[in-house]
Amino acid sequence: MADILILGYGPAGISAALYGLRAGLDVLIVGKDAGALARAHMIENYYGLEKPLSGPELAEVGKKQALALGAKIVDDEVTDLFFDGNDFVAGGLSGEYRGKACIMATGSARKKQPLPGMAELEGHGVSYCAVCDAFFYRQKKVAVLGSGEYALHEVSELLPMASSVTLLTNGSETTATFPGTVTVETRKLAGLVGEGAFKGVRFEDGTEEAFDGLFVALGSASATDLARKAGAAFDGANPVLGPDFQTTVPGLFAAGDCTGGTLQVAVAVGEGAVAGLAAIKYLREKRNASA
Ligand SMILES: Cc1cc2nc3c(=O)[nH]c(=O)nc-3n(C[C@H](O)[C@H](O)[C@H](O)COP(=O)(O)OP(=O)(O)OC[C@H]3O[C@@H](n4cnc5c(N)ncnc54)[C@H](O)[C@@H]3O)c2cc1C
């Protein structure tokens, strides 16, 4: 089991890892791809680059640097996160990963395009966490918005509780294999129905379907999704973070694009450093308290 479990191997995750590794800690990094850097053609505005590097090149250099210091890096998509009383446990598609502290560095979730009315109905029939809220929908008719592995994870949480589960792909092809008990609806959505409380969805063809609840699972699990699952407190749509990027769950941190603000490599690296140092401090204090 790792001392620090880091979710994401972009600049924020790698930067946090470098501090943990150089403090002599065991660091495990789980990520699914090169994140935003995979799409960055050329990086010219980051300190110390003698010549511009492409985003993928910079990502590769960062990973090599962490590996050279002893990091363990695993390729997997994380769909779940909780604290079991001793450790943080991240559930991935291929395995389970544990750490005494955890830093979420999963990048920006800006690719997720919410439907009109979704933000207003959050907590009033619209949920972002099946493991948190499935209980409220016992024997109810629910829908999951999404089409991939993360949506499958949320569907699996809901199937034993709800009377029926419909997958709303909003025009996308499914990229995971869903159980036959799930109704797959691929029509494009126009928006949500309900004022003050979610009542159902409206399709672009003008028809509507009633649901008791909607679970949003677009793309892969973001730091916000994972923070919710781990029980962190929220201020509106964002987890509450201290100056050291710690959530309200002791030992759980966030860093980089996933915290919002200026989405730049320099900022992600800086936040990763602060979160990494704070995770080291947290582990040392915890160890001293139990000595
Ligand atoms: C097209 C483009 C051009 C850019 N150009 C510049 C530039 O010129 N200069 C500059 O400074 N910045 C630039 N940026 C921004 C920069 O790339 C980001 O600010 C930076 O990469 C953020 O680092 P991060 O570690 O927070 O997130 P990311 O680099 O996005 O890394 C996120 C990591 O989390 C992982 N992850 C996400 N979800 C999961 C999950 N559920 N399970 C497991 N792993 C997960 C990803 O696989 C990835 O490893 C650009 C971004 C884009 C998209």
PDB file of N, CA, C and O in Angstrom, residues 107-178:
ATOM      1  N   GLY A 107      -7.264  16.735 -13.640  1.00  0.00           N
ATOM      2  CA  GLY A 107      -7.419  17.688 -14.740  1.00  0.00           C
ATOM      3  C   GLY A 107      -8.804  18.307 -14.797  1.00  0.00           C
ATOM      4  O   GLY A 107      -9.657  18.061 -13.945  1.00  0.00           O
ATOM      5  N   SER A 108      -8.986  19.112 -15.835  1.00  0.00           N
ATOM      6  CA  SER A 108     -10.244  19.847 -15.974  1.00  0.00           C
ATOM      7  C   SER A 108     -11.349  18.944 -16.490  1.00  0.00           C
ATOM      8  O   SER A 108     -11.119  18.107 -17.356  1.00  0.00           O
ATOM      9  N   ALA A 109     -12.550  19.168 -15.965  1.00  0.00           N
ATOM     10  CA  ALA A 109     -13.706  18.392 -16.431  1.00  0.00           C
ATOM     11  C   ALA A 109     -14.524  19.223 -17.412  1.00  0.00           C
ATOM     12  O   ALA A 109     -15.700  19.002 -17.584  1.00  0.00           O
ATOM     13  N   ARG A 110     -13.852  20.210 -18.108  1.00  0.00           N
ATOM     14  CA  ARG A 110     -14.636  21.151 -18.927  1.00  0.00           C
ATOM     15  C   ARG A 110     -15.264  20.493 -20.155  1.00  0.00           C
ATOM     16  O   ARG A 110     -16.147  21.047 -20.769  1.00  0.00           O
ATOM     17  N   LYS A 111     -14.795  19.260 -20.496  1.00  0.00           N
ATOM     18  CA  LYS A 111     -15.399  18.586 -21.642  1.00  0.00           C
ATOM     19  C   LYS A 111     -16.838  18.166 -21.355  1.00  0.00           C
ATOM     20  O   LYS A 111     -17.604  17.893 -22.244  1.00  0.00           O
ATOM     21  N   LYS A 112     -17.169  18.114 -20.055  1.00  0.00           N
ATOM     22  CA  LYS A 112     -18.509  17.688 -19.693  1.00  0.00           C
ATOM     23  C   LYS A 112     -19.497  18.816 -19.940  1.00  0.00           C
ATOM     24  O   LYS A 112     -19.396  19.867 -19.326  1.00  0.00           O
ATOM     25  N   GLN A 113     -20.415  18.614 -20.853  1.00  0.00           N
ATOM     26  CA  GLN A 113     -21.343  19.676 -21.183  1.00  0.00           C
ATOM     27  C   GLN A 113     -22.684  19.399 -20.534  1.00  0.00           C
ATOM     28  O   GLN A 113     -23.409  18.494 -20.955  1.00  0.00           O
ATOM     29  N   PRO A 114     -23.014  20.154 -19.496  1.00  0.00           N
ATOM     30  CA  PRO A 114     -24.278  19.902 -18.826  1.00  0.00           C
ATOM     31  C   PRO A 114     -25.463  20.325 -19.692  1.00  0.00           C
ATOM     32  O   PRO A 114     -25.324  21.151 -20.591  1.00  0.00           O
ATOM     33  N   LEU A 115     -26.606  19.767 -19.426  1.00  0.00           N
ATOM     34  CA  LEU A 115     -27.823  20.136 -20.157  1.00  0.00           C
ATOM     35  C   LEU A 115     -28.436  21.369 -19.510  1.00  0.00           C
ATOM     36  O   LEU A 115     -28.226  21.616 -18.315  1.00  0.00           O
ATOM     37  N   PRO A 116     -29.229  22.128 -20.270  1.00  0.00           N
ATOM     38  CA  PRO A 116     -29.897  23.282 -19.661  1.00  0.00           C
ATOM     39  C   PRO A 116     -30.726  22.840 -18.453  1.00  0.00           C
ATOM     40  O   PRO A 116     -31.435  21.847 -18.525  1.00  0.00           O
ATOM     41  N   GLY A 117     -30.596  23.579 -17.364  1.00  0.00           N
ATOM     42  CA  GLY A 117     -31.393  23.306 -16.162  1.00  0.00           C
ATOM     43  C   GLY A 117     -30.754  22.323 -15.202  1.00  0.00           C
ATOM     44  O   GLY A 117     -31.226  22.127 -14.079  1.00  0.00           O
ATOM     45  N   MET A 118     -29.621  21.718 -15.614  1.00  0.00           N
ATOM     46  CA  MET A 118     -29.042  20.658 -14.782  1.00  0.00           C
ATOM     47  C   MET A 118     -28.487  21.195 -13.456  1.00  0.00           C
ATOM     48  O   MET A 118     -28.724  20.622 -12.388  1.00  0.00           O
ATOM     49  N   ALA A 119     -27.754  22.303 -13.551  1.00  0.00           N
ATOM     50  CA  ALA A 119     -27.114  22.834 -12.341  1.00  0.00           C
ATOM     51  C   ALA A 119     -28.166  23.206 -11.291  1.00  0.00           C
ATOM     52  O   ALA A 119     -27.988  22.921 -10.098  1.00  0.00           O
ATOM     53  N   GLU A 120     -29.276  23.800 -11.720  1.00  0.00           N
ATOM     54  CA  GLU A 120     -30.311  24.250 -10.777  1.00  0.00           C
ATOM     55  C   GLU A 120     -30.974  23.067 -10.066  1.00  0.00           C
ATOM     56  O   GLU A 120     -31.481  23.208  -8.955  1.00  0.00           O
ATOM     57  N   LEU A 121     -30.998  21.917 -10.730  1.00  0.00           N
ATOM     58  CA  LEU A 121     -31.725  20.766 -10.168  1.00  0.00           C
ATOM     59  C   LEU A 121     -30.810  19.812  -9.388  1.00  0.00           C
ATOM     60  O   LEU A 121     -31.266  18.788  -8.891  1.00  0.00           O
ATOM     61  N   GLU A 122     -29.514  20.155  -9.286  1.00  0.00           N
ATOM     62  CA  GLU A 122     -28.601  19.312  -8.515  1.00  0.00           C
ATOM     63  C   GLU A 122     -29.082  19.230  -7.066  1.00  0.00           C
ATOM     64  O   GLU A 122     -29.399  20.250  -6.437  1.00  0.00           O
ATOM     65  N   GLY A 123     -29.182  18.031  -6.554  1.00  0.00           N
ATOM     66  CA  GLY A 123     -29.688  17.848  -5.191  1.00  0.00           C
ATOM     67  C   GLY A 123     -31.204  17.819  -5.133  1.00  0.00           C
ATOM     68  O   GLY A 123     -31.785  17.602  -4.073  1.00  0.00           O
ATOM     69  N   HIS A 124     -31.865  18.065  -6.244  1.00  0.00           N
ATOM     70  CA  HIS A 124     -33.337  18.024  -6.311  1.00  0.00           C
ATOM     71  C   HIS A 124     -33.744  17.032  -7.402  1.00  0.00           C
ATOM     72  O   HIS A 124     -34.553  17.349  -8.277  1.00  0.00           O
ATOM     73  N   GLY A 125     -33.140  15.873  -7.365  1.00  0.00           N
ATOM     74  CA  GLY A 125     -33.448  14.838  -8.359  1.00  0.00           C
ATOM     75  C   GLY A 125     -32.306  14.600  -9.325  1.00  0.00           C
ATOM     76  O   GLY A 125     -32.302  13.605 -10.040  1.00  0.00           O
ATOM     77  N   VAL A 126     -31.331  15.520  -9.356  1.00  0.00           N
ATOM     78  CA  VAL A 126     -30.141  15.324 -10.196  1.00  0.00           C
ATOM     79  C   VAL A 126     -28.957  15.064  -9.269  1.00  0.00           C
ATOM     80  O   VAL A 126     -28.680  15.865  -8.374  1.00  0.00           O
ATOM     81  N   SER A 127     -28.297  13.913  -9.475  1.00  0.00           N
ATOM     82  CA  SER A 127     -27.187  13.523  -8.599  1.00  0.00           C
ATOM     83  C   SER A 127     -25.940  13.238  -9.427  1.00  0.00           C
ATOM     84  O   SER A 127     -26.030  12.839 -10.589  1.00  0.00           O
ATOM     85  N   TYR A 128     -24.792  13.417  -8.787  1.00  0.00           N
ATOM     86  CA  TYR A 128     -23.513  13.115  -9.436  1.00  0.00           C
ATOM     87  C   TYR A 128     -22.825  11.942  -8.736  1.00  0.00           C
ATOM     88  O   TYR A 128     -21.644  11.709  -8.973  1.00  0.00           O
ATOM     89  N   CYS A 129     -23.548  11.227  -7.895  1.00  0.00           N
ATOM     90  CA  CYS A 129     -22.895  10.174  -7.115  1.00  0.00           C
ATOM     91  C   CYS A 129     -23.882   9.068  -6.787  1.00  0.00           C
ATOM     92  O   CYS A 129     -24.683   9.195  -5.850  1.00  0.00           O
ATOM     93  N   ALA A 130     -23.818   7.961  -7.529  1.00  0.00           N
ATOM     94  CA  ALA A 130     -24.756   6.864  -7.292  1.00  0.00           C
ATOM     95  C   ALA A 130     -24.518   6.211  -5.937  1.00  0.00           C
ATOM     96  O   ALA A 130     -25.467   5.887  -5.226  1.00  0.00           O
ATOM     97  N   VAL A 131     -23.250   6.039  -5.565  1.00  0.00           N
ATOM     98  CA  VAL A 131     -22.984   5.360  -4.300  1.00  0.00           C
ATOM     99  C   VAL A 131     -23.519   6.197  -3.121  1.00  0.00           C
ATOM    100  O   VAL A 131     -23.951   5.661  -2.109  1.00  0.00           O
ATOM    101  N   CYS A 132     -23.550   7.530  -3.295  1.00  0.00           N
ATOM    102  CA  CYS A 132     -24.068   8.401  -2.224  1.00  0.00           C
ATOM    103  C   CYS A 132     -25.596   8.380  -2.201  1.00  0.00           C
ATOM    104  O   CYS A 132     -26.209   8.386  -1.126  1.00  0.00           O
ATOM    105  N   ASP A 133     -26.230   8.403  -3.362  1.00  0.00           N
ATOM    106  CA  ASP A 133     -27.669   8.712  -3.429  1.00  0.00           C
ATOM    107  C   ASP A 133     -28.568   7.583  -3.907  1.00  0.00           C
ATOM    108  O   ASP A 133     -29.799   7.743  -3.903  1.00  0.00           O
ATOM    109  N   ALA A 134     -28.036   6.440  -4.296  1.00  0.00           N
ATOM    110  CA  ALA A 134     -28.872   5.342  -4.817  1.00  0.00           C
ATOM    111  C   ALA A 134     -29.969   4.963  -3.812  1.00  0.00           C
ATOM    112  O   ALA A 134     -31.107   4.663  -4.195  1.00  0.00           O
ATOM    113  N   PHE A 135     -29.633   5.020  -2.546  1.00  0.00           N
ATOM    114  CA  PHE A 135     -30.569   4.633  -1.476  1.00  0.00           C
ATOM    115  C   PHE A 135     -31.885   5.413  -1.571  1.00  0.00           C
ATOM    116  O   PHE A 135     -32.955   4.883  -1.280  1.00  0.00           O
ATOM    117  N   PHE A 136     -31.798   6.691  -1.986  1.00  0.00           N
ATOM    118  CA  PHE A 136     -33.009   7.529  -2.051  1.00  0.00           C
ATOM    119  C   PHE A 136     -33.911   7.132  -3.221  1.00  0.00           C
ATOM    120  O   PHE A 136     -35.018   7.637  -3.330  1.00  0.00           O
ATOM    121  N   TYR A 137     -33.395   6.275  -4.085  1.00  0.00           N
ATOM    122  CA  TYR A 137     -34.166   5.918  -5.292  1.00  0.00           C
ATOM    123  C   TYR A 137     -34.537   4.437  -5.300  1.00  0.00           C
ATOM    124  O   TYR A 137     -34.678   3.831  -6.348  1.00  0.00           O
ATOM    125  N   ARG A 138     -34.746   3.879  -4.084  1.00  0.00           N
ATOM    126  CA  ARG A 138     -35.183   2.483  -3.983  1.00  0.00           C
ATOM    127  C   ARG A 138     -36.521   2.319  -4.693  1.00  0.00           C
ATOM    128  O   ARG A 138     -37.462   3.076  -4.430  1.00  0.00           O
ATOM    129  N   GLN A 139     -36.584   1.362  -5.587  1.00  0.00           N
ATOM    130  CA  GLN A 139     -37.824   1.057  -6.333  1.00  0.00           C
ATOM    131  C   GLN A 139     -38.341   2.260  -7.128  1.00  0.00           C
ATOM    132  O   GLN A 139     -39.538   2.408  -7.339  1.00  0.00           O
ATOM    133  N   LYS A 140     -37.431   3.152  -7.514  1.00  0.00           N
ATOM    134  CA  LYS A 140     -37.811   4.304  -8.345  1.00  0.00           C
ATOM    135  C   LYS A 140     -37.237   4.115  -9.747  1.00  0.00           C
ATOM    136  O   LYS A 140     -36.314   3.334  -9.973  1.00  0.00           O
ATOM    137  N   LYS A 141     -37.796   4.918 -10.661  1.00  0.00           N
ATOM    138  CA  LYS A 141     -37.345   4.866 -12.052  1.00  0.00           C
ATOM    139  C   LYS A 141     -36.250   5.913 -12.252  1.00  0.00           C
ATOM    140  O   LYS A 141     -36.523   7.118 -12.103  1.00  0.00           O
ATOM    141  N   VAL A 142     -35.047   5.483 -12.555  1.00  0.00           N
ATOM    142  CA  VAL A 142     -33.942   6.444 -12.667  1.00  0.00           C
ATOM    143  C   VAL A 142     -33.280   6.363 -14.041  1.00  0.00           C
ATOM    144  O   VAL A 142     -33.409   5.367 -14.762  1.00  0.00           O
ATOM    145  N   ALA A 143     -32.574   7.434 -14.379  1.00  0.00           N
ATOM    146  CA  ALA A 143     -31.800   7.484 -15.618  1.00  0.00           C
ATOM    147  C   ALA A 143     -30.357   7.836 -15.283  1.00  0.00           C
ATOM    148  O   ALA A 143     -30.086   8.519 -14.286  1.00  0.00           O
ATOM    149  N   VAL A 144     -29.445   7.341 -16.108  1.00  0.00           N
ATOM    150  CA  VAL A 144     -28.026   7.692 -15.983  1.00  0.00           C
ATOM    151  C   VAL A 144     -27.627   8.370 -17.282  1.00  0.00           C
ATOM    152  O   VAL A 144     -27.856   7.822 -18.374  1.00  0.00           O
ATOM    153  N   LEU A 145     -27.035   9.544 -17.186  1.00  0.00           N
ATOM    154  CA  LEU A 145     -26.577  10.279 -18.375  1.00  0.00           C
ATOM    155  C   LEU A 145     -25.100   9.972 -18.601  1.00  0.00           C
ATOM    156  O   LEU A 145     -24.249  10.301 -17.761  1.00  0.00           O
ATOM    157  N   GLY A 146     -24.794   9.311 -19.709  1.00  0.00           N
ATOM    158  CA  GLY A 146     -23.408   8.936 -19.996  1.00  0.00           C
ATOM    159  C   GLY A 146     -23.403   7.774 -20.963  1.00  0.00           C
ATOM    160  O   GLY A 146     -24.466   7.299 -21.385  1.00  0.00           O
ATOM    161  N   SER A 147     -22.208   7.315 -21.317  1.00  0.00           N
ATOM    162  CA  SER A 147     -22.148   6.235 -22.303  1.00  0.00           C
ATOM    163  C   SER A 147     -20.928   5.330 -22.130  1.00  0.00           C
ATOM    164  O   SER A 147     -20.799   4.346 -22.842  1.00  0.00           O
ATOM    165  N   GLY A 148     -20.046   5.655 -21.174  1.00  0.00           N
ATOM    166  CA  GLY A 148     -18.797   4.894 -21.057  1.00  0.00           C
ATOM    167  C   GLY A 148     -18.680   4.115 -19.765  1.00  0.00           C
ATOM    168  O   GLY A 148     -19.680   3.816 -19.095  1.00  0.00           O
ATOM    169  N   GLU A 149     -17.430   3.799 -19.411  1.00  0.00           N
ATOM    170  CA  GLU A 149     -17.158   2.953 -18.246  1.00  0.00           C
ATOM    171  C   GLU A 149     -17.650   3.599 -16.946  1.00  0.00           C
ATOM    172  O   GLU A 149     -18.112   2.904 -16.042  1.00  0.00           O
ATOM    173  N   TYR A 150     -17.505   4.919 -16.858  1.00  0.00           N
ATOM    174  CA  TYR A 150     -17.956   5.568 -15.621  1.00  0.00           C
ATOM    175  C   TYR A 150     -19.478   5.462 -15.479  1.00  0.00           C
ATOM    176  O   TYR A 150     -19.994   5.194 -14.389  1.00  0.00           O
ATOM    177  N   ALA A 151     -20.194   5.618 -16.605  1.00  0.00           N
ATOM    178  CA  ALA A 151     -21.653   5.457 -16.576  1.00  0.00           C
ATOM    179  C   ALA A 151     -22.006   4.023 -16.174  1.00  0.00           C
ATOM    180  O   ALA A 151     -22.943   3.796 -15.397  1.00  0.00           O
ATOM    181  N   LEU A 152     -21.239   3.050 -16.671  1.00  0.00           N
ATOM    182  CA  LEU A 152     -21.484   1.650 -16.314  1.00  0.00           C
ATOM    183  C   LEU A 152     -21.317   1.448 -14.807  1.00  0.00           C
ATOM    184  O   LEU A 152     -22.087   0.736 -14.167  1.00  0.00           O
ATOM    185  N   HIS A 153     -20.290   2.089 -14.245  1.00  0.00           N
ATOM    186  CA  HIS A 153     -20.079   1.981 -12.802  1.00  0.00           C
ATOM    187  C   HIS A 153     -21.283   2.514 -12.030  1.00  0.00           C
ATOM    188  O   HIS A 153     -21.773   1.888 -11.086  1.00  0.00           O
ATOM    189  N   GLU A 154     -21.804   3.662 -12.450  1.00  0.00           N
ATOM    190  CA  GLU A 154     -22.953   4.259 -11.766  1.00  0.00           C
ATOM    191  C   GLU A 154     -24.216   3.402 -11.964  1.00  0.00           C
ATOM    192  O   GLU A 154     -24.993   3.205 -11.031  1.00  0.00           O
ATOM    193  N   VAL A 155     -24.383   2.869 -13.173  1.00  0.00           N
ATOM    194  CA  VAL A 155     -25.503   1.966 -13.459  1.00  0.00           C
ATOM    195  C   VAL A 155     -25.445   0.760 -12.514  1.00  0.00           C
ATOM    196  O   VAL A 155     -26.462   0.343 -11.941  1.00  0.00           O
ATOM    197  N   SER A 156     -24.256   0.202 -12.326  1.00  0.00           N
ATOM    198  CA  SER A 156     -24.102  -0.994 -11.490  1.00  0.00           C
ATOM    199  C   SER A 156     -24.481  -0.710 -10.043  1.00  0.00           C
ATOM    200  O   SER A 156     -24.984  -1.587  -9.335  1.00  0.00           O
ATOM    201  N   GLU A 157     -24.227   0.513  -9.583  1.00  0.00           N
ATOM    202  CA  GLU A 157     -24.622   0.898  -8.217  1.00  0.00           C
ATOM    203  C   GLU A 157     -26.142   1.002  -8.102  1.00  0.00           C
ATOM    204  O   GLU A 157     -26.720   0.721  -7.052  1.00  0.00           O
ATOM    205  N   LEU A 158     -26.791   1.423  -9.189  1.00  0.00           N
ATOM    206  CA  LEU A 158     -28.234   1.705  -9.146  1.00  0.00           C
ATOM    207  C   LEU A 158     -29.094   0.467  -9.394  1.00  0.00           C
ATOM    208  O   LEU A 158     -30.200   0.372  -8.844  1.00  0.00           O
ATOM    209  N   LEU A 159     -28.611  -0.461 -10.211  1.00  0.00           N
ATOM    210  CA  LEU A 159     -29.447  -1.604 -10.608  1.00  0.00           C
ATOM    211  C   LEU A 159     -30.035  -2.380  -9.419  1.00  0.00           C
ATOM    212  O   LEU A 159     -31.221  -2.725  -9.455  1.00  0.00           O
ATOM    213  N   PRO A 160     -29.255  -2.640  -8.354  1.00  0.00           N
ATOM    214  CA  PRO A 160     -29.845  -3.407  -7.256  1.00  0.00           C
ATOM    215  C   PRO A 160     -30.898  -2.623  -6.459  1.00  0.00           C
ATOM    216  O   PRO A 160     -31.634  -3.213  -5.677  1.00  0.00           O
ATOM    217  N   MET A 161     -30.963  -1.326  -6.613  1.00  0.00           N
ATOM    218  CA  MET A 161     -31.849  -0.481  -5.793  1.00  0.00           C
ATOM    219  C   MET A 161     -33.073   0.004  -6.557  1.00  0.00           C
ATOM    220  O   MET A 161     -34.194  -0.019  -6.041  1.00  0.00           O
ATOM    221  N   ALA A 162     -32.876   0.475  -7.783  1.00  0.00           N
ATOM    222  CA  ALA A 162     -33.955   1.153  -8.512  1.00  0.00           C
ATOM    223  C   ALA A 162     -34.887   0.132  -9.160  1.00  0.00           C
ATOM    224  O   ALA A 162     -34.514  -1.029  -9.364  1.00  0.00           O
ATOM    225  N   SER A 163     -36.109   0.569  -9.481  1.00  0.00           N
ATOM    226  CA  SER A 163     -37.037  -0.342 -10.178  1.00  0.00           C
ATOM    227  C   SER A 163     -36.637  -0.472 -11.642  1.00  0.00           C
ATOM    228  O   SER A 163     -36.832  -1.508 -12.256  1.00  0.00           O
ATOM    229  N   SER A 164     -36.102   0.601 -12.216  1.00  0.00           N
ATOM    230  CA  SER A 164     -35.586   0.509 -13.588  1.00  0.00           C
ATOM    231  C   SER A 164     -34.483   1.541 -13.784  1.00  0.00           C
ATOM    232  O   SER A 164     -34.487   2.597 -13.138  1.00  0.00           O
ATOM    233  N   VAL A 165     -33.532   1.196 -14.654  1.00  0.00           N
ATOM    234  CA  VAL A 165     -32.429   2.113 -14.963  1.00  0.00           C
ATOM    235  C   VAL A 165     -32.369   2.287 -16.485  1.00  0.00           C
ATOM    236  O   VAL A 165     -32.280   1.310 -17.224  1.00  0.00           O
ATOM    237  N   THR A 166     -32.449   3.545 -16.911  1.00  0.00           N
ATOM    238  CA  THR A 166     -32.326   3.859 -18.341  1.00  0.00           C
ATOM    239  C   THR A 166     -31.036   4.624 -18.559  1.00  0.00           C
ATOM    240  O   THR A 166     -30.735   5.566 -17.819  1.00  0.00           O
ATOM    241  N   LEU A 167     -30.270   4.217 -19.558  1.00  0.00           N
ATOM    242  CA  LEU A 167     -29.048   4.937 -19.907  1.00  0.00           C
ATOM    243  C   LEU A 167     -29.387   5.949 -20.999  1.00  0.00           C
ATOM    244  O   LEU A 167     -29.902   5.576 -22.052  1.00  0.00           O
ATOM    245  N   LEU A 168     -29.111   7.218 -20.733  1.00  0.00           N
ATOM    246  CA  LEU A 168     -29.343   8.279 -21.724  1.00  0.00           C
ATOM    247  C   LEU A 168     -27.991   8.644 -22.310  1.00  0.00           C
ATOM    248  O   LEU A 168     -27.146   9.233 -21.625  1.00  0.00           O
ATOM    249  N   THR A 169     -27.754   8.285 -23.574  1.00  0.00           N
ATOM    250  CA  THR A 169     -26.430   8.547 -24.146  1.00  0.00           C
ATOM    251  C   THR A 169     -26.362   9.904 -24.842  1.00  0.00           C
ATOM    252  O   THR A 169     -25.292  10.326 -25.264  1.00  0.00           O
ATOM    253  N   ASN A 170     -27.504  10.555 -24.997  1.00  0.00           N
ATOM    254  CA  ASN A 170     -27.551  11.885 -25.629  1.00  0.00           C
ATOM    255  C   ASN A 170     -26.867  11.881 -27.000  1.00  0.00           C
ATOM    256  O   ASN A 170     -26.045  12.745 -27.305  1.00  0.00           O
ATOM    257  N   GLY A 171     -27.160  10.885 -27.783  1.00  0.00           N
ATOM    258  CA  GLY A 171     -26.648  10.837 -29.163  1.00  0.00           C
ATOM    259  C   GLY A 171     -25.325  10.118 -29.318  1.00  0.00           C
ATOM    260  O   GLY A 171     -24.886   9.881 -30.445  1.00  0.00           O
ATOM    261  N   SER A 172     -24.660   9.763 -28.194  1.00  0.00           N
ATOM    262  CA  SER A 172     -23.349   9.090 -28.304  1.00  0.00           C
ATOM    263  C   SER A 172     -23.533   7.582 -28.422  1.00  0.00           C
ATOM    264  O   SER A 172     -24.533   7.026 -27.970  1.00  0.00           O
ATOM    265  N   GLU A 173     -22.506   6.944 -29.003  1.00  0.00           N
ATOM    266  CA  GLU A 173     -22.449   5.478 -28.999  1.00  0.00           C
ATOM    267  C   GLU A 173     -21.993   5.037 -27.618  1.00  0.00           C
ATOM    268  O   GLU A 173     -21.172   5.720 -26.989  1.00  0.00           O
ATOM    269  N   THR A 174     -22.456   3.884 -27.151  1.00  0.00           N
ATOM    270  CA  THR A 174     -21.935   3.375 -25.875  1.00  0.00           C
ATOM    271  C   THR A 174     -20.508   2.855 -26.100  1.00  0.00           C
ATOM    272  O   THR A 174     -20.209   2.271 -27.147  1.00  0.00           O
ATOM    273  N   THR A 175     -19.649   3.093 -25.110  1.00  0.00           N
ATOM    274  CA  THR A 175     -18.267   2.609 -25.213  1.00  0.00           C
ATOM    275  C   THR A 175     -17.969   1.585 -24.117  1.00  0.00           C
ATOM    276  O   THR A 175     -16.820   1.255 -23.871  1.00  0.00           O
ATOM    277  N   ALA A 176     -19.018   1.136 -23.429  1.00  0.00           N
ATOM    278  CA  ALA A 176     -18.871   0.066 -22.435  1.00  0.00           C
ATOM    279  C   ALA A 176     -19.997  -0.929 -22.700  1.00  0.00           C
ATOM    280  O   ALA A 176     -20.945  -0.613 -23.414  1.00  0.00           O
ATOM    281  N   THR A 177     -19.896  -2.111 -22.103  1.00  0.00           N
ATOM    282  CA  THR A 177     -20.942  -3.126 -22.293  1.00  0.00           C
ATOM    283  C   THR A 177     -21.902  -3.072 -21.113  1.00  0.00           C
ATOM    284  O   THR A 177     -21.525  -3.395 -19.985  1.00  0.00           O
ATOM    285  N   PHE A 178     -23.121  -2.632 -21.381  1.00  0.00           N
ATOM    286  CA  PHE A 178     -24.101  -2.454 -20.307  1.00  0.00           C
ATOM    287  C   PHE A 178     -24.956  -3.715 -20.158  1.00  0.00           C
ATOM    288  O   PHE A 178     -25.244  -4.389 -21.160  1.00  0.00           O
TER     289      PHE A 178
END
